[in-house]
mmCIF file of C-alpha atoms in Angstrom:
data_model
loop_
_atom_site.group_PDB
_atom_site.id
_atom_site.type_symbol
_atom_site.label_atom_id
_atom_site.label_comp_id
_atom_site.label_asym_id
_atom_site.label_seq_id
_atom_site.Cartn_x
_atom_site.Cartn_y
_atom_site.Cartn_z
ATOM 1 C CA UNK A 1 0.000 0.000 0.000
ATOM 2 C CA UNK A 2 1.342 3.411 -0.978
ATOM 3 C CA UNK A 3 1.637 6.124 1.675
ATOM 4 C CA UNK A 4 1.757 9.755 0.591
ATOM 5 C CA UNK A 5 3.216 12.366 2.897
ATOM 6 C CA UNK A 6 1.087 15.513 2.735
ATOM 7 C CA UNK A 7 2.069 18.865 4.262
ATOM 8 C CA UNK A 8 -1.155 20.667 5.201
ATOM 9 C CA UNK A 9 -0.790 24.442 5.543
ATOM 10 C CA UNK A 10 -4.245 25.889 6.287
ATOM 11 C CA UNK A 11 -2.865 29.432 6.565
ATOM 12 C CA UNK A 12 -5.377 32.182 7.253
ATOM 13 C CA UNK A 13 -9.090 32.932 7.322
ATOM 14 C CA UNK A 14 -11.334 30.432 5.584
ATOM 15 C CA UNK A 15 -8.212 28.548 4.511
ATOM 16 C CA UNK A 16 -8.300 26.871 7.920
ATOM 17 C CA UNK A 17 -11.921 25.830 7.414
ATOM 18 C CA UNK A 18 -11.666 24.523 3.857
ATOM 19 C CA UNK A 19 -8.398 22.649 4.352
ATOM 20 C CA UNK A 20 -9.943 20.769 7.256
ATOM 21 C CA UNK A 21 -12.935 19.945 5.054
ATOM 22 C CA UNK A 22 -10.582 18.818 2.299
ATOM 23 C CA UNK A 23 -8.655 16.548 4.637
ATOM 24 C CA UNK A 24 -11.921 14.910 5.743
ATOM 25 C CA UNK A 25 -12.806 14.179 2.123
ATOM 26 C CA UNK A 26 -9.308 12.858 1.367
ATOM 27 C CA UNK A 27 -9.520 10.542 4.386
ATOM 28 C CA UNK A 28 -12.853 9.194 3.135
ATOM 29 C CA UNK A 29 -11.351 8.568 -0.302
ATOM 30 C CA UNK A 30 -8.344 6.738 1.134
ATOM 31 C CA UNK A 31 -10.661 4.592 3.251
ATOM 32 C CA UNK A 32 -12.895 3.886 0.272
ATOM 33 C CA UNK A 33 -10.210 2.882 -2.226
ATOM 34 C CA UNK A 34 -7.932 1.112 0.227
ATOM 35 C CA UNK A 35 -4.792 1.143 -1.932
ATOM 36 C CA UNK A 36 -3.145 4.217 -0.427
ATOM 37 C CA UNK A 37 -2.930 6.081 2.857
ATOM 38 C CA UNK A 38 -2.200 9.707 3.660
ATOM 39 C CA UNK A 39 0.357 10.740 6.263
ATOM 40 C CA UNK A 40 -0.686 14.333 6.961
ATOM 41 C CA UNK A 41 1.433 16.792 8.914
ATOM 42 C CA UNK A 42 -0.117 20.161 9.738
ATOM 43 C CA UNK A 43 1.880 23.389 9.816
ATOM 44 C CA UNK A 44 0.670 26.502 11.644
ATOM 45 C CA UNK A 45 2.324 28.874 9.197
ATOM 46 C CA UNK A 46 0.426 32.067 8.484
ATOM 47 C CA UNK A 47 -0.477 35.517 9.744
ATOM 48 C CA UNK A 48 -1.050 34.485 13.361
ATOM 49 C CA UNK A 49 2.469 33.064 13.448
ATOM 50 C CA UNK A 50 3.721 36.329 11.937
ATOM 51 C CA UNK A 51 2.090 38.312 14.727
ATOM 52 C CA UNK A 52 3.698 36.064 17.342
ATOM 53 C CA UNK A 53 7.161 35.645 15.863
ATOM 54 C CA UNK A 54 7.644 38.177 13.073
ATOM 55 C CA UNK A 55 7.743 35.497 10.359
ATOM 56 C CA UNK A 56 4.960 33.622 8.577
ATOM 57 C CA UNK A 57 7.094 30.483 8.403
ATOM 58 C CA UNK A 58 10.575 29.413 9.543
ATOM 59 C CA UNK A 59 13.596 30.415 7.483
ATOM 60 C CA UNK A 60 14.074 26.803 6.447
ATOM 61 C CA UNK A 61 10.371 26.312 5.779
ATOM 62 C CA UNK A 62 10.726 25.506 2.076
ATOM 63 C CA UNK A 63 13.454 22.981 2.842
ATOM 64 C CA UNK A 64 11.227 21.313 5.446
ATOM 65 C CA UNK A 65 8.614 20.770 2.745
ATOM 66 C CA UNK A 66 10.986 18.916 0.408
ATOM 67 C CA UNK A 67 10.410 15.704 2.355
ATOM 68 C CA UNK A 68 6.699 15.642 1.395
ATOM 69 C CA UNK A 69 4.975 14.254 -1.668
ATOM 70 C CA UNK A 70 2.625 17.230 -1.960
ATOM 71 C CA UNK A 71 1.532 20.393 -0.160
ATOM 72 C CA UNK A 72 -2.131 21.129 0.583
ATOM 73 C CA UNK A 73 -2.449 24.882 1.075
ATOM 74 C CA UNK A 74 -5.422 26.951 2.235
ATOM 75 C CA UNK A 75 -4.931 30.703 1.910
ATOM 76 C CA UNK A 76 -2.752 33.531 3.148
ATOM 77 C CA UNK A 77 -3.662 37.087 4.067
ATOM 78 C CA UNK A 78 -5.114 38.984 7.014
ATOM 79 C CA UNK A 79 -6.745 42.425 7.318
ATOM 80 C CA UNK A 80 -4.167 43.647 9.822
ATOM 81 C CA UNK A 81 -1.045 42.468 7.949
ATOM 82 C CA UNK A 82 0.015 44.120 4.661
ATOM 83 C CA UNK A 83 -0.736 41.850 1.716
ATOM 84 C CA UNK A 84 2.763 42.022 0.251
ATOM 85 C CA UNK A 85 4.191 40.711 3.538
ATOM 86 C CA UNK A 86 1.860 37.719 3.655
ATOM 87 C CA UNK A 87 2.226 36.835 -0.030
ATOM 88 C CA UNK A 88 6.011 37.040 -0.085
ATOM 89 C CA UNK A 89 6.312 35.619 3.407
ATOM 90 C CA UNK A 90 4.453 32.382 2.717
ATOM 91 C CA UNK A 91 3.013 31.467 -0.677
ATOM 92 C CA UNK A 92 5.814 32.873 -2.835
ATOM 93 C CA UNK A 93 8.362 31.820 -0.215
ATOM 94 C CA UNK A 94 7.273 28.247 -0.974
ATOM 95 C CA UNK A 95 6.621 28.416 -4.733
ATOM 96 C CA UNK A 96 9.894 30.027 -5.726
ATOM 97 C CA UNK A 97 12.464 27.939 -3.788
ATOM 98 C CA UNK A 98 10.633 24.730 -4.768
ATOM 99 C CA UNK A 99 10.601 25.899 -8.406
ATOM 100 C CA UNK A 100 6.858 25.384 -8.837
ATOM 101 C CA UNK A 101 7.056 27.215 -12.135
ATOM 102 C CA UNK A 102 3.737 26.083 -13.633
ATOM 103 C CA UNK A 103 0.548 27.332 -12.033
ATOM 104 C CA UNK A 104 -2.355 25.360 -13.498
ATOM 105 C CA UNK A 105 -5.925 26.599 -13.121
ATOM 106 C CA UNK A 106 -8.714 24.532 -14.710
ATOM 107 C CA UNK A 107 -12.013 26.322 -15.200
ATOM 108 C CA UNK A 108 -15.360 24.941 -16.282
ATOM 109 C CA UNK A 109 -19.018 25.324 -15.422
ATOM 110 C CA UNK A 110 -19.887 22.555 -12.978
ATOM 111 C CA UNK A 111 -23.332 20.921 -13.009
ATOM 112 C CA UNK A 112 -25.981 23.013 -11.276
ATOM 113 C CA UNK A 113 -23.924 26.217 -11.401
ATOM 114 C CA UNK A 114 -25.023 29.102 -13.618
ATOM 115 C CA UNK A 115 -22.562 31.291 -15.479
ATOM 116 C CA UNK A 116 -23.284 35.039 -15.456
ATOM 117 C CA UNK A 117 -22.798 34.912 -19.228
ATOM 118 C CA UNK A 118 -26.026 34.740 -21.211
ATOM 119 C CA UNK A 119 -26.655 31.475 -23.001
ATOM 120 C CA UNK A 120 -23.474 29.797 -21.763
ATOM 121 C CA UNK A 121 -23.932 26.326 -20.337
ATOM 122 C CA UNK A 122 -21.811 23.349 -19.297
ATOM 123 C CA UNK A 123 -19.405 22.500 -22.073
ATOM 124 C CA UNK A 124 -19.387 26.041 -23.465
ATOM 125 C CA UNK A 125 -16.657 27.097 -21.027
ATOM 126 C CA UNK A 126 -13.968 24.502 -20.346
ATOM 127 C CA UNK A 127 -10.503 25.990 -20.035
ATOM 128 C CA UNK A 128 -7.105 25.338 -18.497
ATOM 129 C CA UNK A 129 -5.076 28.453 -17.747
ATOM 130 C CA UNK A 130 -1.329 27.865 -17.460
ATOM 131 C CA UNK A 131 0.361 30.663 -15.539
ATOM 132 C CA UNK A 132 4.110 31.208 -15.533
ATOM 133 C CA UNK A 133 4.775 31.051 -11.800
ATOM 134 C CA UNK A 134 8.423 31.912 -11.199
ATOM 135 C CA UNK A 135 9.410 35.163 -12.881
ATOM 136 C CA UNK A 136 7.793 38.000 -14.817
ATOM 137 C CA UNK A 137 6.121 40.645 -12.705
ATOM 138 C CA UNK A 138 6.484 38.601 -9.503
ATOM 139 C CA UNK A 139 10.216 37.996 -9.735
ATOM 140 C CA UNK A 140 10.843 40.268 -6.746
ATOM 141 C CA UNK A 141 13.217 42.618 -8.549
ATOM 142 C CA UNK A 142 12.999 46.334 -7.818
ATOM 143 C CA UNK A 143 13.186 48.759 -4.932
ATOM 144 C CA UNK A 144 12.355 52.145 -3.486
ATOM 145 C CA UNK A 145 14.584 55.179 -3.124
ATOM 146 C CA UNK A 146 14.285 58.642 -1.522
ATOM 147 C CA UNK A 147 11.455 57.497 0.724
ATOM 148 C CA UNK A 148 9.155 60.263 1.903
ATOM 149 C CA UNK A 149 10.652 62.883 -0.391
ATOM 150 C CA UNK A 150 8.900 64.465 -3.377
ATOM 151 C CA UNK A 151 11.244 62.585 -5.699
ATOM 152 C CA UNK A 152 10.515 59.179 -4.115
ATOM 153 C CA UNK A 153 10.739 56.446 -6.722
ATOM 154 C CA UNK A 154 9.651 52.824 -6.771
ATOM 155 C CA UNK A 155 10.605 50.285 -9.416
ATOM 156 C CA UNK A 156 9.077 46.888 -10.129
ATOM 157 C CA UNK A 157 11.154 45.065 -12.713
ATOM 158 C CA UNK A 158 9.580 42.294 -14.758
ATOM 159 C CA UNK A 159 12.108 39.551 -15.437
ATOM 160 C CA UNK A 160 11.645 37.358 -18.514
ATOM 161 C CA UNK A 161 14.263 34.759 -19.379
ATOM 162 C CA UNK A 162 14.501 32.510 -22.399
ATOM 163 C CA UNK A 163 14.739 29.481 -20.110
ATOM 164 C CA UNK A 164 11.715 30.524 -18.050
ATOM 165 C CA UNK A 165 9.533 31.315 -21.048
ATOM 166 C CA UNK A 166 10.502 28.210 -22.996
ATOM 167 C CA UNK A 167 9.804 25.804 -20.155
ATOM 168 C CA UNK A 168 6.337 27.233 -19.423
ATOM 169 C CA UNK A 169 5.542 27.373 -23.131
ATOM 170 C CA UNK A 170 6.485 23.721 -23.595
ATOM 171 C CA UNK A 171 4.439 22.792 -20.560
ATOM 172 C CA UNK A 172 1.423 24.668 -21.939
ATOM 173 C CA UNK A 173 1.739 23.028 -25.366
ATOM 174 C CA UNK A 174 1.893 19.633 -23.652
ATOM 175 C CA UNK A 175 -1.270 20.434 -21.688
ATOM 176 C CA UNK A 176 -2.997 21.545 -24.890
ATOM 177 C CA UNK A 177 -1.860 18.381 -26.679
ATOM 178 C CA UNK A 178 -3.344 16.236 -23.888
ATOM 179 C CA UNK A 179 -6.808 17.790 -24.276
ATOM 180 C CA UNK A 180 -9.294 16.776 -26.982
ATOM 181 C CA UNK A 181 -9.318 20.090 -28.866
ATOM 182 C CA UNK A 182 -5.508 20.493 -28.930
ATOM 183 C CA UNK A 183 -5.907 24.261 -28.939
ATOM 184 C CA UNK A 184 -3.634 26.816 -27.221
ATOM 185 C CA UNK A 185 -3.940 30.591 -26.911
ATOM 186 C CA UNK A 186 -0.808 32.546 -25.980
ATOM 187 C CA UNK A 187 -1.557 35.807 -24.163
ATOM 188 C CA UNK A 188 0.896 38.717 -24.088
ATOM 189 C CA UNK A 189 0.956 42.505 -24.367
ATOM 190 C CA UNK A 190 3.657 42.741 -26.999
ATOM 191 C CA UNK A 191 2.331 45.855 -28.709
ATOM 192 C CA UNK A 192 3.225 47.981 -25.669
ATOM 193 C CA UNK A 193 5.802 45.845 -23.833
ATOM 194 C CA UNK A 194 8.268 45.539 -26.671
ATOM 195 C CA UNK A 195 11.022 43.555 -24.986
ATOM 196 C CA UNK A 196 9.821 40.880 -22.584
ATOM 197 C CA UNK A 197 6.493 40.308 -24.298
ATOM 198 C CA UNK A 198 8.042 40.215 -27.765
ATOM 199 C CA UNK A 199 10.411 37.559 -26.444
ATOM 200 C CA UNK A 200 7.328 35.597 -25.309
ATOM 201 C CA UNK A 201 5.894 35.830 -28.829
ATOM 202 C CA UNK A 202 9.128 34.724 -30.444
ATOM 203 C CA UNK A 203 9.604 31.732 -28.170
ATOM 204 C CA UNK A 204 5.948 30.716 -28.624
ATOM 205 C CA UNK A 205 6.564 30.478 -32.371
ATOM 206 C CA UNK A 206 9.744 28.490 -31.841
ATOM 207 C CA UNK A 207 8.144 26.000 -29.464
ATOM 208 C CA UNK A 208 5.042 25.660 -31.643
ATOM 209 C CA UNK A 209 7.202 24.097 -34.364
ATOM 210 C CA UNK A 210 7.699 21.069 -32.087
ATOM 211 C CA UNK A 211 3.924 20.644 -31.653
ATOM 212 C CA UNK A 212 2.476 20.485 -35.174
ATOM 213 C CA UNK A 213 -0.621 18.711 -33.865
ATOM 214 C CA UNK A 214 -1.532 21.688 -31.618
ATOM 215 C CA UNK A 215 -3.394 24.632 -33.110
ATOM 216 C CA UNK A 216 -2.363 27.881 -31.497
ATOM 217 C CA UNK A 217 -3.111 31.575 -31.705
ATOM 218 C CA UNK A 218 -2.018 34.746 -29.943
ATOM 219 C CA UNK A 219 -4.003 37.435 -28.121
ATOM 220 C CA UNK A 220 -3.200 40.720 -26.444
ATOM 221 C CA UNK A 221 -4.315 40.543 -22.813
ATOM 222 C CA UNK A 222 -6.868 43.347 -23.077
ATOM 223 C CA UNK A 223 -8.501 41.763 -26.116
ATOM 224 C CA UNK A 224 -8.404 38.427 -24.283
ATOM 225 C CA UNK A 225 -10.822 39.694 -21.632
ATOM 226 C CA UNK A 226 -13.302 40.470 -24.405
ATOM 227 C CA UNK A 227 -12.843 37.056 -26.022
ATOM 228 C CA UNK A 228 -13.277 35.235 -22.711
ATOM 229 C CA UNK A 229 -16.532 37.094 -22.094
ATOM 230 C CA UNK A 230 -18.073 37.100 -25.572
ATOM 231 C CA UNK A 231 -16.624 33.970 -27.185
ATOM 232 C CA UNK A 232 -15.794 31.466 -24.414
ATOM 233 C CA UNK A 233 -16.255 28.440 -26.698
ATOM 234 C CA UNK A 234 -13.349 29.640 -28.847
ATOM 235 C CA UNK A 235 -10.864 28.977 -26.026
ATOM 236 C CA UNK A 236 -9.396 25.846 -24.488
ATOM 237 C CA UNK A 237 -5.840 26.011 -23.080
ATOM 238 C CA UNK A 238 -4.386 29.432 -22.273
ATOM 239 C CA UNK A 239 -0.830 30.406 -21.313
ATOM 240 C CA UNK A 240 0.188 33.801 -19.950
ATOM 241 C CA UNK A 241 2.633 35.600 -17.714
ATOM 242 C CA UNK A 242 2.501 35.577 -13.947
ATOM 243 C CA UNK A 243 0.503 38.805 -13.682
ATOM 244 C CA UNK A 244 -1.705 38.422 -16.738
ATOM 245 C CA UNK A 245 -2.726 34.864 -15.887
ATOM 246 C CA UNK A 246 -3.329 35.811 -12.263
ATOM 247 C CA UNK A 247 -5.903 38.361 -13.390
ATOM 248 C CA UNK A 248 -7.408 36.297 -16.220
ATOM 249 C CA UNK A 249 -7.889 33.243 -14.009
ATOM 250 C CA UNK A 250 -9.976 35.225 -11.516
ATOM 251 C CA UNK A 251 -12.092 36.479 -14.404
ATOM 252 C CA UNK A 252 -12.396 32.894 -15.606
ATOM 253 C CA UNK A 253 -13.591 31.736 -12.178
ATOM 254 C CA UNK A 254 -16.225 34.466 -12.078
ATOM 255 C CA UNK A 255 -17.431 33.580 -15.579
ATOM 256 C CA UNK A 256 -17.756 29.945 -14.485
ATOM 257 C CA UNK A 257 -20.048 30.976 -11.637
ATOM 258 C CA UNK A 258 -17.951 31.603 -8.529
ATOM 259 C CA UNK A 259 -14.387 31.992 -7.367
ATOM 260 C CA UNK A 260 -15.452 29.628 -4.570
ATOM 261 C CA UNK A 261 -15.210 26.635 -6.912
ATOM 262 C CA UNK A 262 -11.864 27.462 -8.559
ATOM 263 C CA UNK A 263 -8.812 25.246 -7.869
ATOM 264 C CA UNK A 264 -5.147 25.575 -8.708
ATOM 265 C CA UNK A 265 -1.930 23.617 -8.621
ATOM 266 C CA UNK A 266 1.556 25.099 -8.294
ATOM 267 C CA UNK A 267 3.470 22.435 -10.163
ATOM 268 C CA UNK A 268 7.129 21.485 -10.256
ATOM 269 C CA UNK A 269 6.993 19.367 -13.431
ATOM 270 C CA UNK A 270 10.447 17.903 -12.841
ATOM 271 C CA UNK A 271 9.337 16.150 -9.649
ATOM 272 C CA UNK A 272 12.525 17.237 -7.893
ATOM 273 C CA UNK A 273 10.435 19.116 -5.304
ATOM 274 C CA UNK A 274 6.824 18.737 -4.167
ATOM 275 C CA UNK A 275 4.010 20.612 -5.859
ATOM 276 C CA UNK A 276 1.492 22.709 -3.920
ATOM 277 C CA UNK A 277 -2.274 22.653 -4.384
ATOM 278 C CA UNK A 278 -4.630 25.430 -3.248
ATOM 279 C CA UNK A 279 -8.030 26.981 -3.918
ATOM 280 C CA UNK A 280 -7.701 30.441 -5.426
ATOM 281 C CA UNK A 281 -10.369 32.240 -3.380
ATOM 282 C CA UNK A 282 -8.055 33.684 -0.739
ATOM 283 C CA UNK A 283 -8.565 34.016 3.002
ATOM 284 C CA UNK A 284 -11.952 35.834 2.767
ATOM 285 C CA UNK A 285 -11.984 37.281 6.285
ATOM 286 C CA UNK A 286 -15.437 38.756 5.634
ATOM 287 C CA UNK A 287 -16.917 35.265 6.013
ATOM 288 C CA UNK A 288 -14.302 33.646 8.257
ATOM 289 C CA UNK A 289 -15.839 31.753 11.140
ATOM 290 C CA UNK A 290 -19.366 31.876 9.753
ATOM 291 C CA UNK A 291 -19.257 28.315 8.430
ATOM 292 C CA UNK A 292 -20.411 29.327 4.951
ATOM 293 C CA UNK A 293 -17.183 29.106 2.939
ATOM 294 C CA UNK A 294 -17.569 27.082 -0.242
ATOM 295 C CA UNK A 295 -15.261 24.030 0.040
ATOM 296 C CA UNK A 296 -15.769 22.920 -3.575
ATOM 297 C CA UNK A 297 -12.617 24.701 -4.782
ATOM 298 C CA UNK A 298 -10.624 22.838 -2.140
ATOM 299 C CA UNK A 299 -12.184 19.497 -3.101
ATOM 300 C CA UNK A 300 -11.389 20.111 -6.776
ATOM 301 C CA UNK A 301 -7.877 21.092 -5.691
ATOM 302 C CA UNK A 302 -7.642 17.784 -3.787
ATOM 303 C CA UNK A 303 -8.642 15.967 -6.981
ATOM 304 C CA UNK A 304 -5.807 17.716 -8.823
ATOM 305 C CA UNK A 305 -3.411 16.658 -6.067
ATOM 306 C CA UNK A 306 -4.529 13.023 -6.273
ATOM 307 C CA UNK A 307 -4.063 13.052 -10.044
ATOM 308 C CA UNK A 308 -0.569 14.480 -9.572
ATOM 309 C CA UNK A 309 0.278 11.818 -6.985
ATOM 310 C CA UNK A 310 -0.599 9.036 -9.422
ATOM 311 C CA UNK A 311 -4.143 8.266 -8.266
ATOM 312 C CA UNK A 312 -6.223 9.127 -11.355
ATOM 313 C CA UNK A 313 -9.056 6.744 -10.485
ATOM 314 C CA UNK A 314 -9.511 8.279 -7.042
ATOM 315 C CA UNK A 315 -9.205 11.787 -8.501
ATOM 316 C CA UNK A 316 -11.985 10.989 -10.974
ATOM 317 C CA UNK A 317 -14.136 9.534 -8.190
ATOM 318 C CA UNK A 318 -13.821 12.783 -6.276
ATOM 319 C CA UNK A 319 -14.698 14.895 -9.315
ATOM 320 C CA UNK A 320 -17.823 12.843 -9.923
ATOM 321 C CA UNK A 321 -18.817 13.313 -6.285
ATOM 322 C CA UNK A 322 -18.242 17.068 -6.604
ATOM 323 C CA UNK A 323 -20.406 17.250 -9.719
ATOM 324 C CA UNK A 324 -23.146 15.245 -8.044
ATOM 325 C CA UNK A 325 -23.202 17.688 -5.137
ATOM 326 C CA UNK A 326 -23.025 20.919 -7.165
ATOM 327 C CA UNK A 327 -25.928 19.661 -9.284
ATOM 328 C CA UNK A 328 -28.165 19.962 -6.205
ATOM 329 C CA UNK A 329 -29.136 23.622 -5.569
ATOM 330 C CA UNK A 330 -29.923 22.735 -1.949
ATOM 331 C CA UNK A 331 -26.190 22.206 -1.478
ATOM 332 C CA UNK A 332 -25.118 25.587 -2.835
ATOM 333 C CA UNK A 333 -23.315 27.907 -0.432
ATOM 334 C CA UNK A 334 -24.113 31.666 -0.386
ATOM 335 C CA UNK A 335 -21.533 32.514 -3.065
ATOM 336 C CA UNK A 336 -23.654 30.405 -5.421
ATOM 337 C CA UNK A 337 -26.910 31.949 -4.229
ATOM 338 C CA UNK A 338 -27.778 29.177 -1.775
ATOM 339 C CA UNK A 339 -27.967 28.711 1.973
ATOM 340 C CA UNK A 340 -25.890 25.559 2.496
ATOM 341 C CA UNK A 341 -23.035 25.584 4.962
ATOM 342 C CA UNK A 342 -19.483 24.311 4.611
ATOM 343 C CA UNK A 343 -20.292 21.238 6.708
ATOM 344 C CA UNK A 344 -23.368 20.455 4.604
ATOM 345 C CA UNK A 345 -21.351 20.383 1.393
ATOM 346 C CA UNK A 346 -18.538 18.423 3.006
ATOM 347 C CA UNK A 347 -20.872 15.738 4.330
ATOM 348 C CA UNK A 348 -22.622 15.503 0.968
ATOM 349 C CA UNK A 349 -19.350 14.975 -0.907
ATOM 350 C CA UNK A 350 -18.222 12.347 1.605
ATOM 351 C CA UNK A 351 -21.573 10.592 1.269
ATOM 352 C CA UNK A 352 -21.258 10.664 -2.515
ATOM 353 C CA UNK A 353 -17.734 9.254 -2.293
ATOM 354 C CA UNK A 354 -18.784 6.434 0.015
ATOM 355 C CA UNK A 355 -21.959 5.604 -1.853
ATOM 356 C CA UNK A 356 -20.549 5.374 -5.348
ATOM 357 C CA UNK A 357 -19.881 1.930 -6.796
ATOM 358 C CA UNK A 358 -17.444 2.079 -9.689
#
């Protein structure tokens, strides 16, 4: 029997609630299938730790995580701690040292969920957004000078390397090739950003030559928002920079019905370090402690993690259970217009997992 070591980092806000719900579902799946177990270790890293110690995680935190098969992450961010401190102190402090350079965000309209787009149903919006996750606008290069003076200046330098662009482009083409439509859209802003974004365009063309079976096109990021909204069926796999994909994936989640159902994986495709899986909804302190957070994004994230760990059958079982639950409006949380609570949805998914015979 295979045992997977999972590092659970609930983090902040509703992250604590949904990670616990996710671990309950994962335990039910392991019990059901019987061919693997999960060895879960919880870490109290987050804003509360920052307030106590001055650091969101230990200095060797990323190295501690190397011993695990995967990382199950909740959210980071608190109203009384500046966002740049929490992001760079935890999430990016894990992603960058572990070289999780591919952020993968699947988006589709789940059964029972209504898109805000007119006339768009299940099957009309089914995307995978591949986000470059190690450089670009979030490389951490820049600084501030002459603080407090009229001539104060701040710089934020976007770093684009041939190696970084090529590896994410190849990853995105592989993802596109694995999907039925074999269609990739490359998103840049090369009309205005004439160096880094033009390099993206050039490398996209170079890499495309190695994937003759993949149809690809190119969009400017501003035009892409229009295409996503007015012509969602024209898209399938999308690749973009760290910043552009961060923004587009939140738009994608909203177009699919709710950010509360949107998962993501921070992937190290080489396997030389663990990958990290998280819902994208953030810590949502406005609903923290109310018991109404939507755990579906976390369950979908758990399915992605199981697939990554080499358990595709169990991952598919979980997705079918998720779809069975979202199809029932009585099990919709407030973000979906319903009145169900986190525990209601969690119990329903566990029941669906245990009751399915396949």
